[in-house]
């Protein structure tokens, strides 16, 4: 009698339930599910949805679909089943960062993205069961906004002493042997481990490539012990429902918040010491120049996920978390918009609007939490003036055309982006102590 095949969604759910129920269980027989066309097709659809540039082989999604997706996936499946699959070297792309630095992305070929995606689909539910509540980066149904809100709530609860940790070149320095050992604690499948190893080695002797499909999952696995240590620190300092330690981690961006009361002075040194011990085990370096201790009660601030956090009194005189887009994030947005205006000086205004609207929408949607109203007002006024100036220059006229074009015309007829609405923070005031 032939068993009915389990669809991918049900398989992932069963794996997660098993991993959650038995925290020491080692999974075997996973490789056959990675090789299935159903898994590879789902991985292909996810890769296509994310789009992205072609890898080192230059093959695009259009080229694959012109030749036939089924044949493309069948060839990958055959290579995996025959154990002959070898990943191609990734194409390196430099992305400018602040201060003249660059971030190097490794862009895999679509073929390798599909295999990485299939591996991730099978491994992810295992390790999702092990990940901790304070980890938010690149996880299903978890967002950067949730991490920001967690930090804001901690500030409201008077956890105002902050350990702001910056990890030096984290993704580039992950040790392959240690990472593979961590995966092997939950995976007892020789073929899966070999596949993961060849993926890692294809991009160098250490590190997980930024741009790889499976890299975010692997980077979280590597730091899970750090999260567990911080969860234990929360529990040993728990007093009923209240804890004196909180943390939030988004990939390699980590902040730890400690209660402000003097009786918890010892926690600052103790938590920082344990954190450094855990990072030393992983051979992850702390960037001492960028890492610092912040006391919000002294009017200091810290940055997390693009937001600048402070503690301020509300109009009613109670303390609240105040977080706004960082100045350098606003500067980067305006610089990107200026480049669009500069490249399309001869284009009509409606063409410019179609180009800048997606940029504005994405930026505003991300920062539309907390207390971004003032920043949004500045951005809105700047964009409106640039559009007005662009239209006046097209007519060889000076000024901004305040009487020629009304605001309603710009936003209703020209369709300039106008969604500058801020979602008010859920945590506003501090509870009584």
CSV table of C-alpha atoms in Angstrom, one decimal:
chain,number,residue,atom,x,y,z
A,1,UNK,CA,0.0,0.0,0.0
A,2,UNK,CA,1.4,3.4,-1.0
A,3,UNK,CA,1.2,6.2,1.6
A,4,UNK,CA,-0.4,9.4,0.7
A,5,UNK,CA,2.3,12.1,0.3
A,6,UNK,CA,2.5,14.8,3.0
A,7,UNK,CA,2.3,18.3,1.5
A,8,UNK,CA,5.1,20.7,2.3
A,9,UNK,CA,3.1,22.9,4.6
A,10,UNK,CA,2.0,20.0,6.7
A,11,UNK,CA,5.5,18.5,6.7
A,12,UNK,CA,6.9,21.8,8.0
A,13,UNK,CA,4.2,22.0,10.7
A,14,UNK,CA,4.9,18.5,11.9
A,15,UNK,CA,8.6,19.1,12.0
A,16,UNK,CA,8.1,22.2,14.1
A,17,UNK,CA,5.7,20.5,16.5
A,18,UNK,CA,8.2,17.6,17.0
A,19,UNK,CA,11.1,20.0,17.5
A,20,UNK,CA,9.1,22.1,20.0
A,21,UNK,CA,8.0,19.1,22.0
A,22,UNK,CA,11.4,17.3,22.1
A,23,UNK,CA,14.2,19.9,22.4
A,24,UNK,CA,16.9,17.3,22.2
A,25,UNK,CA,15.5,15.3,19.2
A,26,UNK,CA,17.8,14.8,16.2
A,27,UNK,CA,16.0,14.8,12.9
A,28,UNK,CA,17.0,12.3,10.2
A,29,UNK,CA,15.7,11.5,6.7
A,30,UNK,CA,15.4,15.1,5.8
A,31,UNK,CA,17.4,15.1,2.6
A,32,UNK,CA,14.7,13.2,0.6
A,33,UNK,CA,12.3,16.1,1.3
A,34,UNK,CA,14.9,18.7,0.0
A,35,UNK,CA,15.1,16.8,-3.3
A,36,UNK,CA,11.4,16.7,-3.9
A,37,UNK,CA,10.1,18.7,-6.8
A,38,UNK,CA,7.4,20.1,-4.5
A,39,UNK,CA,10.0,21.6,-2.2
A,40,UNK,CA,12.2,22.9,-5.1
A,41,UNK,CA,9.1,24.4,-6.8
A,42,UNK,CA,8.2,26.3,-3.6
A,43,UNK,CA,11.8,27.5,-3.3
A,44,UNK,CA,11.8,28.7,-6.9
A,45,UNK,CA,8.5,30.6,-6.4
A,46,UNK,CA,10.0,32.3,-3.3
A,47,UNK,CA,13.2,33.2,-5.2
A,48,UNK,CA,11.2,34.6,-8.1
A,49,UNK,CA,9.0,36.6,-5.7
A,50,UNK,CA,12.1,38.2,-4.2
A,51,UNK,CA,13.4,38.7,-7.7
A,52,UNK,CA,17.0,40.0,-7.5
A,53,UNK,CA,19.9,40.2,-10.0
A,54,UNK,CA,21.3,37.1,-11.7
A,55,UNK,CA,24.3,35.3,-10.2
A,56,UNK,CA,27.7,34.7,-11.7
A,57,UNK,CA,26.2,32.5,-14.5
A,58,UNK,CA,24.1,35.4,-15.8
A,59,UNK,CA,20.9,33.2,-15.9
A,60,UNK,CA,17.7,35.2,-15.3
A,61,UNK,CA,14.2,34.1,-14.4
A,62,UNK,CA,13.0,35.1,-17.9
A,63,UNK,CA,15.6,32.7,-19.4
A,64,UNK,CA,14.6,29.9,-17.1
A,65,UNK,CA,10.9,30.3,-17.9
A,66,UNK,CA,11.5,30.4,-21.7
A,67,UNK,CA,13.3,27.1,-21.4
A,68,UNK,CA,10.8,25.6,-19.0
A,69,UNK,CA,10.7,25.7,-15.2
A,70,UNK,CA,9.8,22.0,-14.8
A,71,UNK,CA,12.9,21.0,-16.8
A,72,UNK,CA,15.1,23.4,-14.7
A,73,UNK,CA,13.8,22.0,-11.4
A,74,UNK,CA,14.1,18.4,-12.6
A,75,UNK,CA,17.7,18.9,-13.4
A,76,UNK,CA,18.4,20.3,-10.0
A,77,UNK,CA,16.5,17.4,-8.4
A,78,UNK,CA,18.6,14.9,-10.4
A,79,UNK,CA,21.9,16.5,-9.3
A,80,UNK,CA,20.8,16.5,-5.6
A,81,UNK,CA,19.6,12.8,-5.8
A,82,UNK,CA,22.8,11.7,-7.5
A,83,UNK,CA,24.9,13.8,-5.0
A,84,UNK,CA,26.6,15.6,-7.9
A,85,UNK,CA,25.3,19.1,-7.1
A,86,UNK,CA,28.1,21.7,-6.7
A,87,UNK,CA,27.2,25.3,-6.1
A,88,UNK,CA,28.6,28.1,-8.3
A,89,UNK,CA,30.7,30.9,-6.9
A,90,UNK,CA,28.5,33.9,-5.9
A,91,UNK,CA,28.7,37.2,-7.7
A,92,UNK,CA,30.0,39.9,-5.4
A,93,UNK,CA,28.3,43.2,-5.3
A,94,UNK,CA,29.4,46.2,-3.2
A,95,UNK,CA,26.7,48.3,-1.6
A,96,UNK,CA,27.7,51.8,-0.2
A,97,UNK,CA,27.4,52.3,3.6
A,98,UNK,CA,27.7,55.4,5.8
A,99,UNK,CA,31.2,56.8,6.2
A,100,UNK,CA,32.4,55.7,2.8
A,101,UNK,CA,32.4,52.0,3.7
A,102,UNK,CA,30.8,49.3,1.6
A,103,UNK,CA,28.8,46.1,2.4
A,104,UNK,CA,29.7,43.2,0.2
A,105,UNK,CA,26.8,41.1,-1.0
A,106,UNK,CA,27.2,37.7,-2.4
A,107,UNK,CA,24.6,37.0,-5.0
A,108,UNK,CA,24.1,33.3,-5.7
A,109,UNK,CA,22.8,32.0,-9.1
A,110,UNK,CA,19.1,31.3,-9.3
A,111,UNK,CA,19.9,27.6,-9.4
A,112,UNK,CA,21.8,27.9,-6.0
A,113,UNK,CA,19.0,30.1,-4.6
A,114,UNK,CA,16.5,27.4,-5.3
A,115,UNK,CA,18.7,24.7,-3.5
A,116,UNK,CA,19.4,27.1,-0.6
A,117,UNK,CA,15.7,27.9,-0.4
A,118,UNK,CA,14.7,24.2,-0.3
A,119,UNK,CA,17.3,23.5,2.4
A,120,UNK,CA,15.9,26.5,4.4
A,121,UNK,CA,12.3,25.3,4.0
A,122,UNK,CA,13.2,22.0,5.7
A,123,UNK,CA,15.6,23.2,8.3
A,124,UNK,CA,13.7,26.4,9.4
A,125,UNK,CA,10.9,24.8,11.4
A,126,UNK,CA,13.5,22.8,13.4
A,127,UNK,CA,15.4,25.8,14.6
A,128,UNK,CA,12.4,28.1,14.8
A,129,UNK,CA,11.4,25.9,17.7
A,130,UNK,CA,14.7,26.6,19.4
A,131,UNK,CA,14.9,30.4,18.7
A,132,UNK,CA,14.2,32.7,21.7
A,133,UNK,CA,11.5,35.4,22.1
A,134,UNK,CA,14.0,38.3,21.9
A,135,UNK,CA,15.3,37.3,18.4
A,136,UNK,CA,13.4,39.1,15.6
A,137,UNK,CA,15.7,39.2,12.5
A,138,UNK,CA,14.6,37.3,9.4
A,139,UNK,CA,12.1,35.1,11.1
A,140,UNK,CA,8.6,34.1,9.9
A,141,UNK,CA,5.9,36.4,11.1
A,142,UNK,CA,8.4,38.6,13.1
A,143,UNK,CA,9.2,42.2,12.2
A,144,UNK,CA,11.6,44.9,13.0
A,145,UNK,CA,8.7,46.9,14.3
A,146,UNK,CA,8.0,44.3,16.9
A,147,UNK,CA,11.7,44.5,18.0
A,148,UNK,CA,11.4,48.3,18.2
A,149,UNK,CA,8.2,48.0,20.3
A,150,UNK,CA,9.9,45.6,22.7
A,151,UNK,CA,12.6,48.1,23.3
A,152,UNK,CA,10.1,50.9,23.8
A,153,UNK,CA,8.1,48.9,26.3
A,154,UNK,CA,11.3,48.1,28.3
A,155,UNK,CA,12.1,51.8,28.4
A,156,UNK,CA,8.6,52.5,29.7
A,157,UNK,CA,9.2,49.9,32.4
A,158,UNK,CA,12.2,52.0,33.5
A,159,UNK,CA,14.8,49.7,32.0
A,160,UNK,CA,16.9,52.8,31.1
A,161,UNK,CA,20.5,51.6,31.3
A,162,UNK,CA,21.4,50.2,27.9
A,163,UNK,CA,24.2,48.0,26.7
A,164,UNK,CA,24.4,48.8,23.0
A,165,UNK,CA,26.4,46.1,21.3
A,166,UNK,CA,28.0,46.3,17.8
A,167,UNK,CA,29.5,43.1,16.4
A,168,UNK,CA,32.5,43.5,14.2
A,169,UNK,CA,32.0,42.1,10.7
A,170,UNK,CA,29.7,39.4,12.2
A,171,UNK,CA,28.5,37.7,8.9
A,172,UNK,CA,32.0,37.6,7.5
A,173,UNK,CA,33.5,35.8,10.6
A,174,UNK,CA,31.1,33.0,11.4
A,175,UNK,CA,33.2,29.9,12.0
A,176,UNK,CA,32.0,27.0,9.7
A,177,UNK,CA,33.0,24.3,12.0
A,178,UNK,CA,31.2,25.8,15.0
A,179,UNK,CA,28.1,26.5,12.9
A,180,UNK,CA,28.0,23.0,11.5
A,181,UNK,CA,28.3,21.6,15.0
A,182,UNK,CA,25.3,23.6,16.1
A,183,UNK,CA,23.2,22.4,13.2
A,184,UNK,CA,24.4,18.8,13.9
A,185,UNK,CA,22.9,19.1,17.4
A,186,UNK,CA,19.5,18.9,15.8
A,187,UNK,CA,20.1,17.2,12.4
A,188,UNK,CA,21.4,13.7,12.1
A,189,UNK,CA,21.5,13.4,8.3
A,190,UNK,CA,24.8,13.0,6.5
A,191,UNK,CA,23.5,14.3,3.2
A,192,UNK,CA,22.0,17.4,4.6
A,193,UNK,CA,25.2,18.2,6.5
A,194,UNK,CA,27.3,17.6,3.4
A,195,UNK,CA,25.0,19.9,1.3
A,196,UNK,CA,25.2,22.6,3.9
A,197,UNK,CA,29.0,22.3,4.1
A,198,UNK,CA,29.5,22.6,0.3
A,199,UNK,CA,27.3,25.7,0.3
A,200,UNK,CA,29.4,27.4,3.0
A,201,UNK,CA,32.7,26.4,1.5
A,202,UNK,CA,31.7,27.8,-1.9
A,203,UNK,CA,32.0,31.3,-0.5
A,204,UNK,CA,35.3,31.0,1.5
A,205,UNK,CA,36.8,29.4,4.6
A,206,UNK,CA,34.5,31.3,7.0
A,207,UNK,CA,31.5,33.5,7.1
A,208,UNK,CA,27.9,33.3,5.8
A,209,UNK,CA,27.4,35.3,2.6
A,210,UNK,CA,25.1,38.3,2.9
A,211,UNK,CA,22.7,37.8,0.1
A,212,UNK,CA,22.4,34.0,0.5
A,213,UNK,CA,18.9,32.6,1.0
A,214,UNK,CA,19.8,30.4,3.9
A,215,UNK,CA,22.3,32.8,5.5
A,216,UNK,CA,19.8,34.6,7.7
A,217,UNK,CA,18.7,31.3,9.3
A,218,UNK,CA,22.3,30.2,9.8
A,219,UNK,CA,23.3,33.5,11.4
A,220,UNK,CA,20.4,33.2,13.9
A,221,UNK,CA,21.4,29.6,14.7
A,222,UNK,CA,25.0,30.8,15.4
A,223,UNK,CA,23.8,33.3,18.0
A,224,UNK,CA,21.0,31.3,19.6
A,225,UNK,CA,23.2,30.5,22.7
A,226,UNK,CA,23.6,34.2,23.3
A,227,UNK,CA,19.8,34.6,23.3
A,228,UNK,CA,19.4,31.7,25.7
A,229,UNK,CA,21.9,33.3,28.1
A,230,UNK,CA,19.9,36.5,28.0
A,231,UNK,CA,16.7,34.6,28.6
A,232,UNK,CA,18.3,33.0,31.7
A,233,UNK,CA,19.4,36.4,32.9
A,234,UNK,CA,15.8,37.6,32.6
A,235,UNK,CA,14.5,34.6,34.6
A,236,UNK,CA,16.9,34.8,37.4
A,237,UNK,CA,16.0,38.5,37.9
A,238,UNK,CA,12.3,37.9,37.6
A,239,UNK,CA,10.0,39.3,40.3
A,240,UNK,CA,6.5,38.1,39.5
A,241,UNK,CA,5.6,39.4,36.1
A,242,UNK,CA,8.3,41.9,36.1
A,243,UNK,CA,11.9,41.4,35.0
A,244,UNK,CA,14.9,43.6,35.4
A,245,UNK,CA,16.6,42.7,32.2
A,246,UNK,CA,15.3,42.9,28.6
A,247,UNK,CA,16.9,42.5,25.2
A,248,UNK,CA,16.1,42.6,21.5
A,249,UNK,CA,18.2,41.2,18.7
A,250,UNK,CA,17.7,41.6,15.0
A,251,UNK,CA,20.4,39.6,13.3
A,252,UNK,CA,23.7,41.1,14.5
A,253,UNK,CA,22.0,44.3,16.0
A,254,UNK,CA,21.7,43.7,19.8
A,255,UNK,CA,20.6,45.9,22.7
A,256,UNK,CA,20.2,44.9,26.4
A,257,UNK,CA,18.2,47.1,28.8
A,258,UNK,CA,18.7,47.0,32.6
A,259,UNK,CA,16.4,48.4,35.3
A,260,UNK,CA,17.4,51.8,36.5
A,261,UNK,CA,17.2,51.2,40.3
A,262,UNK,CA,20.6,51.4,42.1
A,263,UNK,CA,20.1,47.9,43.6
A,264,UNK,CA,20.5,46.5,40.1
A,265,UNK,CA,23.9,48.2,39.5
A,266,UNK,CA,25.5,44.7,39.7
A,267,UNK,CA,23.5,43.5,36.7
A,268,UNK,CA,25.2,45.8,34.3
A,269,UNK,CA,28.6,44.3,34.9
A,270,UNK,CA,27.3,40.8,35.3
A,271,UNK,CA,25.3,40.8,32.0
A,272,UNK,CA,28.0,42.4,30.0
A,273,UNK,CA,30.6,39.9,31.4
A,274,UNK,CA,28.4,36.9,30.5
A,275,UNK,CA,27.6,38.4,27.1
A,276,UNK,CA,31.3,38.7,26.3
A,277,UNK,CA,32.0,35.2,27.5
A,278,UNK,CA,29.3,33.8,25.1
A,279,UNK,CA,30.6,35.8,22.2
A,280,UNK,CA,34.2,34.7,22.9
A,281,UNK,CA,33.1,31.1,22.7
A,282,UNK,CA,31.8,31.8,19.2
A,283,UNK,CA,34.9,33.9,18.3
A,284,UNK,CA,32.7,36.8,17.6
A,285,UNK,CA,34.4,40.2,18.2
A,286,UNK,CA,32.7,43.2,19.8
A,287,UNK,CA,33.4,46.5,18.0
A,288,UNK,CA,34.6,48.5,21.0
A,289,UNK,CA,34.5,51.8,19.1
A,290,UNK,CA,30.7,51.5,18.3
A,291,UNK,CA,29.6,49.5,21.4
A,292,UNK,CA,28.7,51.6,24.5
A,293,UNK,CA,26.8,51.9,27.7
A,294,UNK,CA,23.9,54.4,27.7
A,295,UNK,CA,22.0,55.9,30.6
A,296,UNK,CA,18.7,57.3,29.3
A,297,UNK,CA,18.0,58.9,32.7
A,298,UNK,CA,20.9,61.3,32.0
A,299,UNK,CA,19.4,62.4,28.7
A,300,UNK,CA,21.5,60.1,26.6
A,301,UNK,CA,20.3,58.2,23.5
A,302,UNK,CA,21.1,55.1,21.5
A,303,UNK,CA,20.3,53.8,18.0
A,304,UNK,CA,18.5,50.6,17.1
A,305,UNK,CA,17.2,49.4,13.7
A,306,UNK,CA,17.4,52.9,12.3
A,307,UNK,CA,15.6,54.6,15.2
A,308,UNK,CA,17.1,57.0,17.8
A,309,UNK,CA,15.7,56.2,21.3
A,310,UNK,CA,15.4,58.6,24.2
A,311,UNK,CA,13.4,58.9,27.4
A,312,UNK,CA,11.2,62.0,27.6
A,313,UNK,CA,8.3,63.3,29.6
A,314,UNK,CA,4.9,63.4,27.9
A,315,UNK,CA,2.6,66.4,28.0
A,316,UNK,CA,1.0,64.9,31.1
A,317,UNK,CA,4.4,64.8,32.8
A,318,UNK,CA,5.0,61.0,32.7
A,319,UNK,CA,8.0,59.3,31.3
A,320,UNK,CA,7.7,57.6,27.9
A,321,UNK,CA,9.9,56.1,25.2
A,322,UNK,CA,10.6,58.6,22.4
A,323,UNK,CA,11.9,57.2,19.2
A,324,UNK,CA,12.4,58.9,15.8
A,325,UNK,CA,14.2,58.1,12.5
A,326,UNK,CA,17.9,58.6,12.9
A,327,UNK,CA,19.2,61.7,11.1
A,328,UNK,CA,21.5,59.7,8.9
A,329,UNK,CA,18.5,57.6,7.7
A,330,UNK,CA,16.7,60.8,6.7
A,331,UNK,CA,19.9,62.1,5.0
A,332,UNK,CA,20.3,58.9,3.1
A,333,UNK,CA,16.7,59.1,1.8
A,334,UNK,CA,17.1,62.7,0.6
A,335,UNK,CA,20.3,61.8,-1.1
A,336,UNK,CA,18.6,58.9,-2.9
A,337,UNK,CA,15.8,61.2,-4.0
A,338,UNK,CA,18.2,63.9,-5.2
A,339,UNK,CA,19.9,61.3,-7.4
A,340,UNK,CA,16.6,60.5,-9.0
A,341,UNK,CA,15.9,64.2,-9.7
A,342,UNK,CA,19.4,64.7,-11.0
A,343,UNK,CA,19.3,61.7,-13.4
A,344,UNK,CA,15.8,62.7,-14.8
A,345,UNK,CA,16.1,66.5,-15.1
A,346,UNK,CA,14.5,66.5,-18.6
A,347,UNK,CA,11.7,64.1,-17.7
A,348,UNK,CA,8.1,65.3,-17.0
A,349,UNK,CA,7.0,65.6,-13.4
A,350,UNK,CA,4.6,62.6,-13.5
A,351,UNK,CA,7.6,60.4,-14.5
A,352,UNK,CA,9.6,61.7,-11.6
A,353,UNK,CA,6.6,61.0,-9.2
A,354,UNK,CA,6.3,57.4,-10.4
A,355,UNK,CA,10.0,56.9,-9.6
A,356,UNK,CA,10.1,58.5,-6.2
A,357,UNK,CA,6.8,57.3,-4.9
A,358,UNK,CA,7.9,53.7,-4.2
A,359,UNK,CA,11.1,55.0,-2.5
A,360,UNK,CA,9.0,57.3,-0.2
A,361,UNK,CA,6.4,54.7,0.5
A,362,UNK,CA,8.9,52.1,1.6
A,363,UNK,CA,10.8,54.5,3.8
A,364,UNK,CA,7.7,56.0,5.4
A,365,UNK,CA,6.1,52.6,6.0
A,366,UNK,CA,9.2,51.5,7.9
A,367,UNK,CA,9.6,54.6,10.0
A,368,UNK,CA,5.8,55.3,10.5
A,369,UNK,CA,5.9,54.2,14.2
A,370,UNK,CA,6.8,56.1,17.3
A,371,UNK,CA,7.3,59.9,17.0
A,372,UNK,CA,8.2,60.5,13.4
A,373,UNK,CA,5.8,63.3,12.7
A,374,UNK,CA,8.3,66.1,12.7
A,375,UNK,CA,10.7,64.2,10.5
A,376,UNK,CA,7.9,63.2,8.1
A,377,UNK,CA,6.9,66.9,7.9
A,378,UNK,CA,10.4,67.9,6.9
A,379,UNK,CA,10.6,65.2,4.3
A,380,UNK,CA,7.2,66.0,2.9
A,381,UNK,CA,8.0,69.7,2.5
A,382,UNK,CA,11.4,68.9,0.9
A,383,UNK,CA,9.9,66.6,-1.6
A,384,UNK,CA,7.1,69.1,-2.5
A,385,UNK,CA,9.6,71.8,-3.1
A,386,UNK,CA,11.8,69.6,-5.3
A,387,UNK,CA,8.8,68.7,-7.4
A,388,UNK,CA,7.7,72.3,-7.7
A,389,UNK,CA,11.2,73.5,-8.5
A,390,UNK,CA,11.5,70.7,-11.2
A,391,UNK,CA,8.3,71.8,-12.9
A,392,UNK,CA,9.3,75.5,-12.8
A,393,UNK,CA,12.7,74.8,-14.3
A,394,UNK,CA,10.9,72.9,-17.1
A,395,UNK,CA,9.2,76.2,-17.9
A,396,UNK,CA,12.5,78.2,-17.5
A,397,UNK,CA,11.0,80.0,-14.6
A,398,UNK,CA,12.3,80.8,-11.1
A,399,UNK,CA,10.6,80.1,-7.8
A,400,UNK,CA,8.3,77.2,-6.7
A,401,UNK,CA,5.0,78.0,-8.3
A,402,UNK,CA,3.1,78.3,-5.1
A,403,UNK,CA,0.2,80.1,-6.9
A,404,UNK,CA,0.4,78.0,-10.1
A,405,UNK,CA,-0.1,74.6,-8.5
A,406,UNK,CA,-2.1,74.0,-5.3
A,407,UNK,CA,-1.2,71.3,-2.8
A,408,UNK,CA,-4.4,69.4,-3.6
A,409,UNK,CA,-3.3,69.3,-7.3
A,410,UNK,CA,0.1,67.9,-6.4
A,411,UNK,CA,-1.3,65.1,-4.3
A,412,UNK,CA,-4.7,64.3,-6.1
A,413,UNK,CA,-3.9,65.0,-9.7
A,414,UNK,CA,-0.1,64.5,-10.0
A,415,UNK,CA,-0.4,61.6,-7.4
A,416,UNK,CA,2.6,62.6,-5.4
A,417,UNK,CA,2.9,60.3,-2.3
A,418,UNK,CA,1.0,61.6,0.6
A,419,UNK,CA,0.8,58.8,3.1
A,420,UNK,CA,2.8,60.4,6.0
A,421,UNK,CA,0.7,58.9,8.7
A,422,UNK,CA,2.4,57.8,12.0
A,423,UNK,CA,1.2,54.8,14.0
A,424,UNK,CA,1.2,55.9,17.7
A,425,UNK,CA,3.3,53.7,20.0
A,426,UNK,CA,1.5,51.1,22.1
A,427,UNK,CA,3.6,51.8,25.1
A,428,UNK,CA,3.3,55.4,26.2
A,429,UNK,CA,3.7,55.9,29.9
A,430,UNK,CA,5.7,54.3,32.7
A,431,UNK,CA,3.9,52.2,35.3
A,432,UNK,CA,4.0,53.2,39.0
A,433,UNK,CA,7.0,51.8,40.9
